[in-house]
Amino acid sequence: MVELSKNKRMLIVTAHPDDESFAMAGSIARYVNEGVSVYLICATNGDVGEVAPVFMEGFDTVAELRLAELSCAAETLGLSGLTLLGYRDSGMAGTEDNRHPDSLCSASLDEVSGRITHVIRELRPQVVVTFDPYGGYGHPDHIVVHDATVQAFDAAGDPDQYPDQLNDGLLPYQPQKLYYHTFDRRLVSLTINLMPLFGTDPERMGKNGDINFREITAHSYPIHARINTRMVEEQAQQARECHASQLGGLTRPGLLQRLMVLFQNQHVDTYMRAYPPVNGSRVRERDLFEDVVLN
Ligand SMILES: [Zn+2]
């Protein structure tokens, strides 16, 4: 069993190589710099990401390239550990890739959740972070990762769940807090109103026209924690640049990229606290480890 000191430990569960950097590079860098051990689970190899030929030099597959980009980001951010679940990227909703037998969407939720439970029991993080229930913008892999992580968060402390793992010397372990990375949908609504000026259709955004801004604003979640990332912005930007193949051509940045930059310029990552439940009270945390007891 891994020997763990009595320190702060955080586990982040994402779907694709780049989710960690585009969504929360600032938070990761900040916590690592404060001495927290930050671990990442990435569920797929990002096989379906579209990549300009220039980036493929030296790589046989898109997955190989994207995992190399992920390890660049992991090093830049100073992650303490990276677990790859190795599923195939399911692609955007409604595409052929959803049904590929190796895709994350084809795997059983119990299986995915069991693998996350195993990592929680091994690393014993006090804080677990994943996507919001809509996966941020509706990507099917993000939604599976959300569902599987919520199930694992509930299972890890229960000796009756995945009991076989306990024969390997693992102990049940209940993390103290669960957060969903989310973002203020009001900023997206604002952008939708500006879109006619750019001649763009808010229901067909993104490189492949498969991101629906109106749908995104229909799935809104409360923000309970705001993590200021201004002091680590340079490091966060370096991590994002590791994923060069996913940054688009950038000869003429699209509206989606402009919106991302708008979010990044706020220098704050935002989270909903799922556990302990908030129950309608006003919660404004500045630190995901607030009230955590070190164990
Ligand atoms: Zn993703």
XYZ file of C-alpha atoms and ligand atoms in Angstrom:
296
model
C 0.000 0.000 0.000
C 1.169 3.537 -0.776
C 2.583 5.254 2.332
C 0.723 8.518 2.806
C 1.690 11.315 5.119
C -0.897 13.375 6.981
C -1.199 16.003 4.279
C -3.867 17.535 2.098
C -4.792 15.341 -0.838
C -7.116 16.132 -3.735
C -8.371 13.832 -6.492
C -9.656 15.297 -9.750
C -11.599 13.043 -12.128
C -11.854 14.114 -15.783
C -12.641 12.554 -19.163
C -10.094 13.810 -21.698
C -6.440 14.824 -21.797
C -6.910 18.660 -21.642
C -10.010 18.884 -19.372
C -7.739 19.398 -16.356
C -5.911 22.316 -17.966
C -8.767 24.057 -19.785
C -11.114 23.820 -16.811
C -8.966 24.108 -13.708
C -5.266 24.544 -14.380
C -5.221 27.539 -12.050
C -6.742 25.662 -9.109
C -4.388 22.713 -9.608
C -1.298 24.930 -9.780
C -2.375 26.880 -6.742
C -3.002 23.826 -4.589
C 0.207 22.111 -5.681
C 2.152 25.277 -4.824
C 0.512 25.283 -1.389
C 1.803 21.755 -0.750
C -1.369 19.781 -1.542
C -0.866 16.433 -3.284
C -3.090 16.677 -6.358
C -3.927 13.470 -8.232
C -5.704 13.157 -11.566
C -7.774 10.380 -13.105
C -8.312 10.810 -16.855
C -10.900 8.326 -18.151
C -10.208 8.353 -21.901
C -7.214 8.786 -24.176
C -8.878 11.550 -26.178
C -8.802 9.426 -29.348
C -11.499 11.415 -31.151
C -10.095 14.939 -30.775
C -9.550 16.641 -34.100
C -5.898 17.352 -34.735
C -4.182 19.363 -37.469
C -1.617 17.165 -39.339
C 1.282 19.351 -38.189
C 0.825 18.132 -34.597
C 0.887 14.444 -35.587
C 4.596 14.448 -36.382
C 6.283 11.773 -34.276
C 2.992 10.177 -33.186
C 1.140 7.219 -34.665
C -2.253 7.968 -33.181
C -4.191 10.934 -31.851
C -4.405 9.158 -28.472
C -0.603 8.895 -28.295
C -0.215 12.602 -29.047
C -2.859 13.650 -26.543
C -1.404 11.513 -23.751
C 1.988 13.127 -24.417
C 0.296 16.522 -24.104
C -1.291 15.385 -20.848
C 2.008 14.299 -19.385
C 3.459 17.720 -20.336
C 0.591 19.396 -18.447
C 0.946 17.016 -15.480
C 4.607 17.958 -15.175
C 3.936 21.686 -15.621
C 1.261 21.612 -12.924
C 3.251 19.359 -10.579
C 0.642 16.603 -10.221
C 1.509 13.940 -7.659
C -0.017 11.163 -9.724
C -1.913 10.430 -12.918
C -4.185 7.406 -13.429
C -5.334 6.657 -16.981
C -8.447 4.501 -17.229
C -7.706 3.998 -20.938
C -11.245 4.056 -22.343
C -11.815 5.237 -25.879
C -13.090 8.795 -26.281
C -16.845 8.565 -27.032
C -16.904 11.733 -29.158
C -19.681 14.301 -29.095
C -23.314 13.310 -28.507
C -24.968 11.508 -31.383
C -21.779 10.486 -33.208
C -20.805 6.960 -34.326
C -17.953 6.945 -31.757
C -20.504 6.821 -28.895
C -21.229 3.197 -29.757
C -17.630 1.955 -30.206
C -17.271 -1.113 -27.927
C -14.176 0.343 -26.209
C -15.744 3.769 -25.645
C -16.321 5.133 -22.167
C -20.043 5.380 -22.969
C -20.163 1.644 -23.739
C -18.564 0.667 -20.416
C -20.842 -0.185 -17.495
C -21.197 2.564 -14.919
C -20.421 0.053 -12.151
C -17.129 -0.836 -13.785
C -16.012 2.793 -14.227
C -17.176 3.689 -10.747
C -15.369 0.658 -9.294
C -12.095 1.769 -10.833
C -12.513 5.268 -9.404
C -13.469 3.769 -6.021
C -10.222 1.779 -6.080
C -8.180 4.946 -6.619
C -10.049 6.783 -3.827
C -9.362 3.923 -1.410
C -5.719 3.862 -2.419
C -4.952 7.602 -2.355
C -7.415 8.618 0.380
C -8.106 12.178 -0.852
C -10.050 14.421 1.522
C -11.422 16.361 -1.473
C -12.758 14.966 -4.773
C -13.528 17.147 -7.809
C -15.309 16.301 -11.059
C -17.608 17.825 -13.713
C -21.088 19.178 -13.020
C -24.054 16.878 -13.881
C -24.254 18.320 -17.415
C -20.512 17.768 -17.884
C -19.987 21.516 -18.347
C -21.203 21.584 -21.934
C -22.987 18.272 -22.432
C -20.134 16.021 -23.602
C -21.294 12.409 -23.052
C -17.905 11.362 -21.580
C -18.030 14.218 -19.074
C -21.508 13.116 -17.980
C -20.388 9.476 -17.527
C -17.385 10.659 -15.480
C -19.666 12.790 -13.315
C -22.078 9.901 -12.680
C -19.288 7.376 -12.010
C -17.444 9.735 -9.645
C -20.576 10.492 -7.621
C -21.203 6.747 -7.317
C -17.561 6.130 -6.316
C -17.641 8.945 -3.741
C -20.586 7.183 -2.073
C -19.112 3.680 -2.455
C -15.522 4.187 -1.308
C -16.364 4.317 2.411
C -18.821 1.431 2.298
C -17.245 -2.012 2.907
C -20.158 -3.691 1.116
C -19.346 -1.887 -2.146
C -16.684 -3.471 -4.342
C -15.691 -5.795 -1.458
C -13.114 -7.615 -3.655
C -10.899 -4.525 -3.511
C -10.649 -4.906 0.247
C -8.913 -8.270 -0.186
C -5.997 -6.398 -1.791
C -5.249 -4.682 1.512
C -7.266 -1.553 0.706
C -9.505 -0.110 3.407
C -12.874 1.617 2.969
C -12.351 5.373 2.915
C -14.863 8.214 2.836
C -13.589 11.517 1.386
C -14.910 14.596 3.187
C -15.894 16.858 0.310
C -17.145 16.516 -3.264
C -17.109 19.426 -5.712
C -18.324 19.889 -9.270
C -16.335 22.220 -11.456
C -18.884 24.527 -13.052
C -19.053 28.003 -14.511
C -21.361 30.966 -14.391
C -23.880 30.419 -17.174
C -24.773 34.138 -17.133
C -21.578 34.884 -19.016
C -22.648 32.372 -21.674
C -26.113 33.973 -21.888
C -24.468 37.322 -22.388
C -22.375 35.899 -25.212
C -25.437 34.399 -26.898
C -26.892 37.884 -27.135
C -23.751 39.100 -28.882
C -23.550 36.226 -31.345
C -25.717 37.714 -34.111
C -23.108 40.482 -34.354
C -20.503 37.846 -35.217
C -22.891 36.060 -37.553
C -22.689 32.886 -35.438
C -25.361 30.415 -34.426
C -25.332 29.813 -30.637
C -26.747 26.338 -31.171
C -23.861 25.225 -33.394
C -20.636 26.319 -31.724
C -17.185 24.785 -31.406
C -14.761 23.548 -34.051
C -17.270 20.926 -35.185
C -20.475 22.903 -34.628
C -21.544 20.453 -31.944
C -21.719 22.687 -28.869
C -25.117 24.174 -28.146
C -24.855 27.339 -26.067
C -28.613 27.530 -25.470
C -28.585 24.011 -23.996
C -25.651 24.960 -21.756
C -27.494 27.926 -20.256
C -30.479 25.642 -19.577
C -28.249 23.604 -17.202
C -27.163 25.989 -14.487
C -25.625 25.061 -11.128
C -25.006 27.126 -8.004
C -21.471 28.326 -7.290
C -20.327 27.729 -3.708
C -16.565 28.062 -4.017
C -14.388 30.499 -5.921
C -10.679 29.800 -6.154
C -8.566 32.799 -7.039
C -5.883 31.780 -9.529
C -4.343 35.122 -10.451
C -1.000 34.361 -8.791
C -0.497 31.172 -10.834
C -1.850 32.419 -14.150
C 1.471 32.061 -15.978
C 1.852 28.451 -14.888
C -1.780 27.703 -15.787
C -1.257 29.171 -19.245
C 1.833 26.983 -19.732
C -0.261 23.911 -18.873
C -2.933 24.912 -21.382
C -0.256 25.402 -24.024
C 0.870 21.783 -23.513
C -2.396 20.876 -25.271
C -1.400 22.749 -28.422
C -3.253 20.338 -30.722
C -6.539 21.226 -29.018
C -6.137 24.987 -29.027
C -7.344 25.229 -32.615
C -5.508 26.911 -35.490
C -5.686 30.234 -33.676
C -4.992 32.137 -36.887
C -8.438 33.610 -36.325
C -9.684 32.704 -32.857
C -13.353 31.697 -32.864
C -16.030 32.998 -30.553
C -15.689 29.906 -28.362
C -12.016 30.662 -27.779
C -12.848 34.298 -27.067
C -15.339 33.125 -24.455
C -12.749 30.796 -22.901
C -10.309 33.683 -22.714
C -13.034 35.786 -21.105
C -13.468 33.132 -18.410
C -9.714 32.734 -17.959
C -9.278 36.480 -17.583
C -11.463 36.383 -14.486
C -8.631 34.405 -12.809
C -11.090 32.460 -10.726
C -12.217 28.824 -10.945
C -15.738 28.152 -9.726
C -17.222 25.068 -8.068
C -20.501 23.742 -6.750
C -20.215 21.885 -3.439
C -22.140 18.619 -3.719
C -20.994 17.157 -0.402
C -21.488 18.095 2.362
C -24.808 19.210 0.881
C -25.532 22.921 0.987
C -29.323 22.661 1.473
C -30.194 26.132 0.336
C -27.900 27.945 2.749
C -25.544 30.620 1.520
C -22.100 29.129 1.063
C -19.164 31.162 -0.211
C -15.955 29.240 0.177
C -12.546 30.477 -0.904
C -10.775 27.172 -0.330
C -11.914 23.630 -1.196
C -10.188 22.410 1.993
C -12.247 24.665 4.264
C -13.341 22.647 7.344
C -11.398 19.570 6.198
C -9.897 17.496 9.013
C -6.497 16.127 8.028
C -6.284 12.355 8.285
Zn -13.385 16.803 -22.193
